[in-house]
Structures are given as structure tokens and as C-alpha cells.
Amino acid sequence: EIKPWKREGGSVAVLGFSRKQGQVIGLPYMEWLAETVKETRRHTQRRVISRPKLYDGSDVRAFYQKEDMFAVVGLFTKAMVMALLDGIPVFPLAPCAADSMGLNNLKFIDEPWYPQNRDAFFARLAYHQWTLAELGRGEPWEHIWRGPP
């Protein structure tokens, strides 16, 4: 379910990424998190919360509700896609699945973009998900040649 845009809220979350991802792209994880929190605070009076990547199975959507989330900042995290489902604007700071649905400039953190095409975005995202069985049957190629239903 895609929830309506949330235009109120008290907090901004800066979401971490995995240390492994940081190693792959040569970005020090903790330095990036600290610097991004600092930069976000330069542009808002809202509460800024850093949330490192958790591996305990905790629900990021419950975190958004508990913290009265107004916006989410991150590099390349599926948690931004979850925020879009919950109607929370995103600030993707690197190319990722959510980058077409948010702003990448933190000076607009208090004036986020609320794109009206989330249904189409989620449909496109879903079209890119294939099981091994579907891949084995060649369904992605059929989809490409035929087009979406």
C-alpha cells in the first residue's frame, strides 16, 4: 500500500549503508554518516537522527513511525524505497533505485519534493524483479519485447 504523502513530521533520518558497501566504493562508513548528519543539520532546525545499517531484522518502517519522520537521507538503501511507500520524502545522495523520486541537495531538506508518480515508480521497480525460475523461462526477455501488461 502506498500511503499519502506525509507533509508534517519532526525528524530527519540519515541512513547508513553497510560497511561492505563502503569498502567497495571506497567510502569510510562512519565518516560519511557523521559528515552527512552535520551537513543535514546545517539546513534544518528539525531533529536529525543517524541510523546505522542494522542487521538485527528491525523494521525501518516502525522506526519511521516512532520517530515522526519528515524526510529520509541516504546513499543507496532500500530503506528509502520503504520511506516512499510510507509517504516520506527522500534525499538520495547517490544513484540508486529511489534517486528519481527525491532531491539530492540537502539545502532543500525542509522543502522536499513530493512526486506524484509513485504508482508508476513502484510498477517500474516491480518489473525489474525476477525469480530464478522466471529467468530460466526467459520471461524477462518476453517482457522486454512485449512490454509491460
PDB file of C-alpha atoms in Angstrom:
ATOM      1  CA  GLU A   1       0.000   0.000   0.000  1.00  0.00           C
ATOM      2  CA  ILE A   2       1.321   3.418  -0.989  1.00  0.00           C
ATOM      3  CA  LYS A   3       0.431   5.876   1.759  1.00  0.00           C
ATOM      4  CA  PRO A   4      -0.375   9.546   1.066  1.00  0.00           C
ATOM      5  CA  TRP A   5       2.499  11.984   1.278  1.00  0.00           C
ATOM      6  CA  LYS A   6       3.344  12.947   4.815  1.00  0.00           C
ATOM      7  CA  ARG A   7       3.878  16.702   4.857  1.00  0.00           C
ATOM      8  CA  GLU A   8       4.464  17.068   8.582  1.00  0.00           C
ATOM      9  CA  GLY A   9       6.897  15.461  10.959  1.00  0.00           C
ATOM     10  CA  GLY A  10       9.609  16.350  13.365  1.00  0.00           C
ATOM     11  CA  SER A  11      12.653  14.303  12.390  1.00  0.00           C
ATOM     12  CA  VAL A  12      15.025  13.690   9.520  1.00  0.00           C
ATOM     13  CA  ALA A  13      16.825  10.345   9.337  1.00  0.00           C
ATOM     14  CA  VAL A  14      20.277   9.922   7.857  1.00  0.00           C
ATOM     15  CA  LEU A  15      20.511   6.239   6.996  1.00  0.00           C
ATOM     16  CA  GLY A  16      23.779   4.384   6.947  1.00  0.00           C
ATOM     17  CA  PHE A  17      24.890   1.749   4.495  1.00  0.00           C
ATOM     18  CA  SER A  18      26.802  -1.459   5.063  1.00  0.00           C
ATOM     19  CA  ARG A  19      30.496  -1.327   5.790  1.00  0.00           C
ATOM     20  CA  LYS A  20      30.977  -3.764   2.917  1.00  0.00           C
ATOM     21  CA  GLN A  21      29.298  -1.322   0.514  1.00  0.00           C
ATOM     22  CA  GLY A  22      31.562   1.405   1.867  1.00  0.00           C
ATOM     23  CA  GLN A  23      34.629  -0.718   1.193  1.00  0.00           C
ATOM     24  CA  VAL A  24      33.501  -1.438  -2.359  1.00  0.00           C
ATOM     25  CA  ILE A  25      33.085   2.256  -3.209  1.00  0.00           C
ATOM     26  CA  GLY A  26      35.980   3.445  -1.031  1.00  0.00           C
ATOM     27  CA  LEU A  27      33.835   5.498   1.329  1.00  0.00           C
ATOM     28  CA  PRO A  28      34.541   5.404   5.081  1.00  0.00           C
ATOM     29  CA  TYR A  29      31.219   4.456   6.647  1.00  0.00           C
ATOM     30  CA  MET A  30      31.339   6.327   9.974  1.00  0.00           C
ATOM     31  CA  GLU A  31      32.925   9.442   8.448  1.00  0.00           C
ATOM     32  CA  TRP A  32      30.203   9.615   5.805  1.00  0.00           C
ATOM     33  CA  LEU A  33      27.467   9.203   8.408  1.00  0.00           C
ATOM     34  CA  ALA A  34      28.920  11.912  10.696  1.00  0.00           C
ATOM     35  CA  GLU A  35      29.550  14.356   7.845  1.00  0.00           C
ATOM     36  CA  THR A  36      26.097  13.827   6.339  1.00  0.00           C
ATOM     37  CA  VAL A  37      24.408  14.394   9.715  1.00  0.00           C
ATOM     38  CA  LYS A  38      26.455  17.578  10.148  1.00  0.00           C
ATOM     39  CA  GLU A  39      25.578  18.800   6.639  1.00  0.00           C
ATOM     40  CA  THR A  40      21.885  17.992   7.130  1.00  0.00           C
ATOM     41  CA  ARG A  41      21.827  19.957  10.398  1.00  0.00           C
ATOM     42  CA  ARG A  42      23.218  22.986   8.555  1.00  0.00           C
ATOM     43  CA  HIS A  43      19.988  23.103   6.545  1.00  0.00           C
ATOM     44  CA  THR A  44      17.261  22.344   9.086  1.00  0.00           C
ATOM     45  CA  GLN A  45      16.154  23.001  12.645  1.00  0.00           C
ATOM     46  CA  ARG A  46      14.439  19.613  12.739  1.00  0.00           C
ATOM     47  CA  ARG A  47      15.828  16.786  14.810  1.00  0.00           C
ATOM     48  CA  VAL A  48      18.379  14.826  12.740  1.00  0.00           C
ATOM     49  CA  ILE A  49      18.800  11.166  13.644  1.00  0.00           C
ATOM     50  CA  SER A  50      21.592   8.990  12.329  1.00  0.00           C
ATOM     51  CA  ARG A  51      20.619   5.372  11.896  1.00  0.00           C
ATOM     52  CA  PRO A  52      23.389   2.972  11.013  1.00  0.00           C
ATOM     53  CA  LYS A  53      22.560  -0.072   8.952  1.00  0.00           C
ATOM     54  CA  LEU A  54      21.143  -2.625  11.344  1.00  0.00           C
ATOM     55  CA  TYR A  55      21.455  -6.363  10.898  1.00  0.00           C
ATOM     56  CA  ASP A  56      19.046  -7.389  13.647  1.00  0.00           C
ATOM     57  CA  GLY A  57      15.943  -7.635  11.486  1.00  0.00           C
ATOM     58  CA  SER A  58      14.477  -4.438  12.966  1.00  0.00           C
ATOM     59  CA  ASP A  59      11.727  -2.807  10.960  1.00  0.00           C
ATOM     60  CA  VAL A  60      12.757   0.506   9.415  1.00  0.00           C
ATOM     61  CA  ARG A  61       9.098   1.377   8.837  1.00  0.00           C
ATOM     62  CA  ALA A  62       8.389   1.091  12.577  1.00  0.00           C
ATOM     63  CA  PHE A  63      11.377   3.380  13.154  1.00  0.00           C
ATOM     64  CA  TYR A  64       9.880   5.959  10.769  1.00  0.00           C
ATOM     65  CA  GLN A  65       6.582   5.951  12.682  1.00  0.00           C
ATOM     66  CA  LYS A  66       8.176   6.025  16.122  1.00  0.00           C
ATOM     67  CA  GLU A  67      10.442   8.937  15.257  1.00  0.00           C
ATOM     68  CA  ASP A  68       7.752  11.003  13.467  1.00  0.00           C
ATOM     69  CA  MET A  69       9.844  11.054  10.297  1.00  0.00           C
ATOM     70  CA  PHE A  70       9.647  14.046   7.964  1.00  0.00           C
ATOM     71  CA  ALA A  71      12.367  13.063   5.455  1.00  0.00           C
ATOM     72  CA  VAL A  72      14.992  10.394   4.865  1.00  0.00           C
ATOM     73  CA  VAL A  73      18.561  10.922   3.627  1.00  0.00           C
ATOM     74  CA  GLY A  74      20.794   8.131   2.347  1.00  0.00           C
ATOM     75  CA  LEU A  75      23.125   6.905  -0.353  1.00  0.00           C
ATOM     76  CA  PHE A  76      21.744   3.696  -1.776  1.00  0.00           C
ATOM     77  CA  THR A  77      19.440   1.955   0.611  1.00  0.00           C
ATOM     78  CA  LYS A  78      16.201   0.078   0.146  1.00  0.00           C
ATOM     79  CA  ALA A  79      15.025   1.876   3.282  1.00  0.00           C
ATOM     80  CA  MET A  80      14.446   4.931   1.064  1.00  0.00           C
ATOM     81  CA  VAL A  81      12.096   2.849  -1.085  1.00  0.00           C
ATOM     82  CA  MET A  82      10.260   1.879   2.105  1.00  0.00           C
ATOM     83  CA  ALA A  83      10.056   5.572   3.052  1.00  0.00           C
ATOM     84  CA  LEU A  84       8.445   6.328  -0.318  1.00  0.00           C
ATOM     85  CA  LEU A  85       5.834   3.643   0.394  1.00  0.00           C
ATOM     86  CA  ASP A  86       5.131   5.342   3.725  1.00  0.00           C
ATOM     87  CA  GLY A  87       4.777   8.769   2.084  1.00  0.00           C
ATOM     88  CA  ILE A  88       8.058  10.145   3.432  1.00  0.00           C
ATOM     89  CA  PRO A  89      10.164  12.281   1.056  1.00  0.00           C
ATOM     90  CA  VAL A  90      13.669  11.039   0.282  1.00  0.00           C
ATOM     91  CA  PHE A  91      17.039  12.622  -0.381  1.00  0.00           C
ATOM     92  CA  PRO A  92      19.123  10.000  -2.225  1.00  0.00           C
ATOM     93  CA  LEU A  93      22.701  11.259  -2.360  1.00  0.00           C
ATOM     94  CA  ALA A  94      23.904   8.664  -4.892  1.00  0.00           C
ATOM     95  CA  PRO A  95      22.419   6.833  -7.854  1.00  0.00           C
ATOM     96  CA  CYS A  96      20.005   4.201  -6.551  1.00  0.00           C
ATOM     97  CA  ALA A  97      16.514   2.797  -7.041  1.00  0.00           C
ATOM     98  CA  ALA A  98      14.954   5.848  -5.350  1.00  0.00           C
ATOM     99  CA  ASP A  99      17.010   8.594  -6.985  1.00  0.00           C
ATOM    100  CA  SER A 100      14.314   9.548  -9.486  1.00  0.00           C
ATOM    101  CA  MET A 101      11.869  10.148  -6.625  1.00  0.00           C
ATOM    102  CA  GLY A 102      13.781  12.604  -4.474  1.00  0.00           C
ATOM    103  CA  LEU A 103      16.118  15.558  -4.344  1.00  0.00           C
ATOM    104  CA  ASN A 104      19.852  15.132  -3.906  1.00  0.00           C
ATOM    105  CA  ASN A 105      20.562  18.578  -2.444  1.00  0.00           C
ATOM    106  CA  LEU A 106      20.247  18.873   1.328  1.00  0.00           C
ATOM    107  CA  LYS A 107      19.591  22.614   1.196  1.00  0.00           C
ATOM    108  CA  PHE A 108      16.013  21.638   0.276  1.00  0.00           C
ATOM    109  CA  ILE A 109      15.556  19.316   3.262  1.00  0.00           C
ATOM    110  CA  ASP A 110      12.748  21.462   4.686  1.00  0.00           C
ATOM    111  CA  GLU A 111      11.125  21.825   1.249  1.00  0.00           C
ATOM    112  CA  PRO A 112      11.168  18.292  -0.166  1.00  0.00           C
ATOM    113  CA  TRP A 113       9.792  17.183  -3.480  1.00  0.00           C
ATOM    114  CA  TYR A 114       6.561  15.195  -3.465  1.00  0.00           C
ATOM    115  CA  PRO A 115       6.493  13.479  -6.875  1.00  0.00           C
ATOM    116  CA  GLN A 116       3.035  12.443  -7.993  1.00  0.00           C
ATOM    117  CA  ASN A 117       4.093   9.361  -9.952  1.00  0.00           C
ATOM    118  CA  ARG A 118       4.806   6.882  -7.156  1.00  0.00           C
ATOM    119  CA  ASP A 119       2.409   4.282  -8.596  1.00  0.00           C
ATOM    120  CA  ALA A 120       4.379   4.251 -11.854  1.00  0.00           C
ATOM    121  CA  PHE A 121       7.678   4.231  -9.942  1.00  0.00           C
ATOM    122  CA  PHE A 122       6.693   1.154  -7.939  1.00  0.00           C
ATOM    123  CA  ALA A 123       5.345  -0.567 -11.057  1.00  0.00           C
ATOM    124  CA  ARG A 124       8.704   0.001 -12.833  1.00  0.00           C
ATOM    125  CA  LEU A 125      10.576  -1.227  -9.778  1.00  0.00           C
ATOM    126  CA  ALA A 126       8.440  -4.369  -9.638  1.00  0.00           C
ATOM    127  CA  TYR A 127       9.015  -5.047 -13.351  1.00  0.00           C
ATOM    128  CA  HIS A 128      12.743  -5.341 -12.593  1.00  0.00           C
ATOM    129  CA  GLN A 129      12.316  -8.133 -10.058  1.00  0.00           C
ATOM    130  CA  TRP A 130      12.578 -11.658 -11.413  1.00  0.00           C
ATOM    131  CA  THR A 131      12.814 -15.045  -9.738  1.00  0.00           C
ATOM    132  CA  LEU A 132      15.344 -17.637 -10.890  1.00  0.00           C
ATOM    133  CA  ALA A 133      12.510 -19.717 -12.316  1.00  0.00           C
ATOM    134  CA  GLU A 134      11.213 -16.737 -14.329  1.00  0.00           C
ATOM    135  CA  LEU A 135      14.734 -16.007 -15.566  1.00  0.00           C
ATOM    136  CA  GLY A 136      15.097 -19.657 -16.580  1.00  0.00           C
ATOM    137  CA  ARG A 137      11.877 -19.485 -18.594  1.00  0.00           C
ATOM    138  CA  GLY A 138      13.035 -16.330 -20.382  1.00  0.00           C
ATOM    139  CA  GLU A 139      10.213 -14.189 -19.012  1.00  0.00           C
ATOM    140  CA  PRO A 140      12.337 -11.022 -18.703  1.00  0.00           C
ATOM    141  CA  TRP A 141      13.083 -11.126 -22.456  1.00  0.00           C
ATOM    142  CA  GLU A 142       9.414 -11.690 -23.250  1.00  0.00           C
ATOM    143  CA  HIS A 143       8.585  -8.709 -21.054  1.00  0.00           C
ATOM    144  CA  ILE A 144      11.167  -6.531 -22.823  1.00  0.00           C
ATOM    145  CA  TRP A 145       9.945  -7.453 -26.303  1.00  0.00           C
ATOM    146  CA  ARG A 146       6.236  -7.405 -25.461  1.00  0.00           C
ATOM    147  CA  GLY A 147       6.293  -4.525 -22.988  1.00  0.00           C
ATOM    148  CA  PRO A 148       4.531  -4.320 -19.651  1.00  0.00           C
ATOM    149  CA  PRO A 149       0.935  -5.551 -19.404  1.00  0.00           C
TER     150      PRO A 149
END
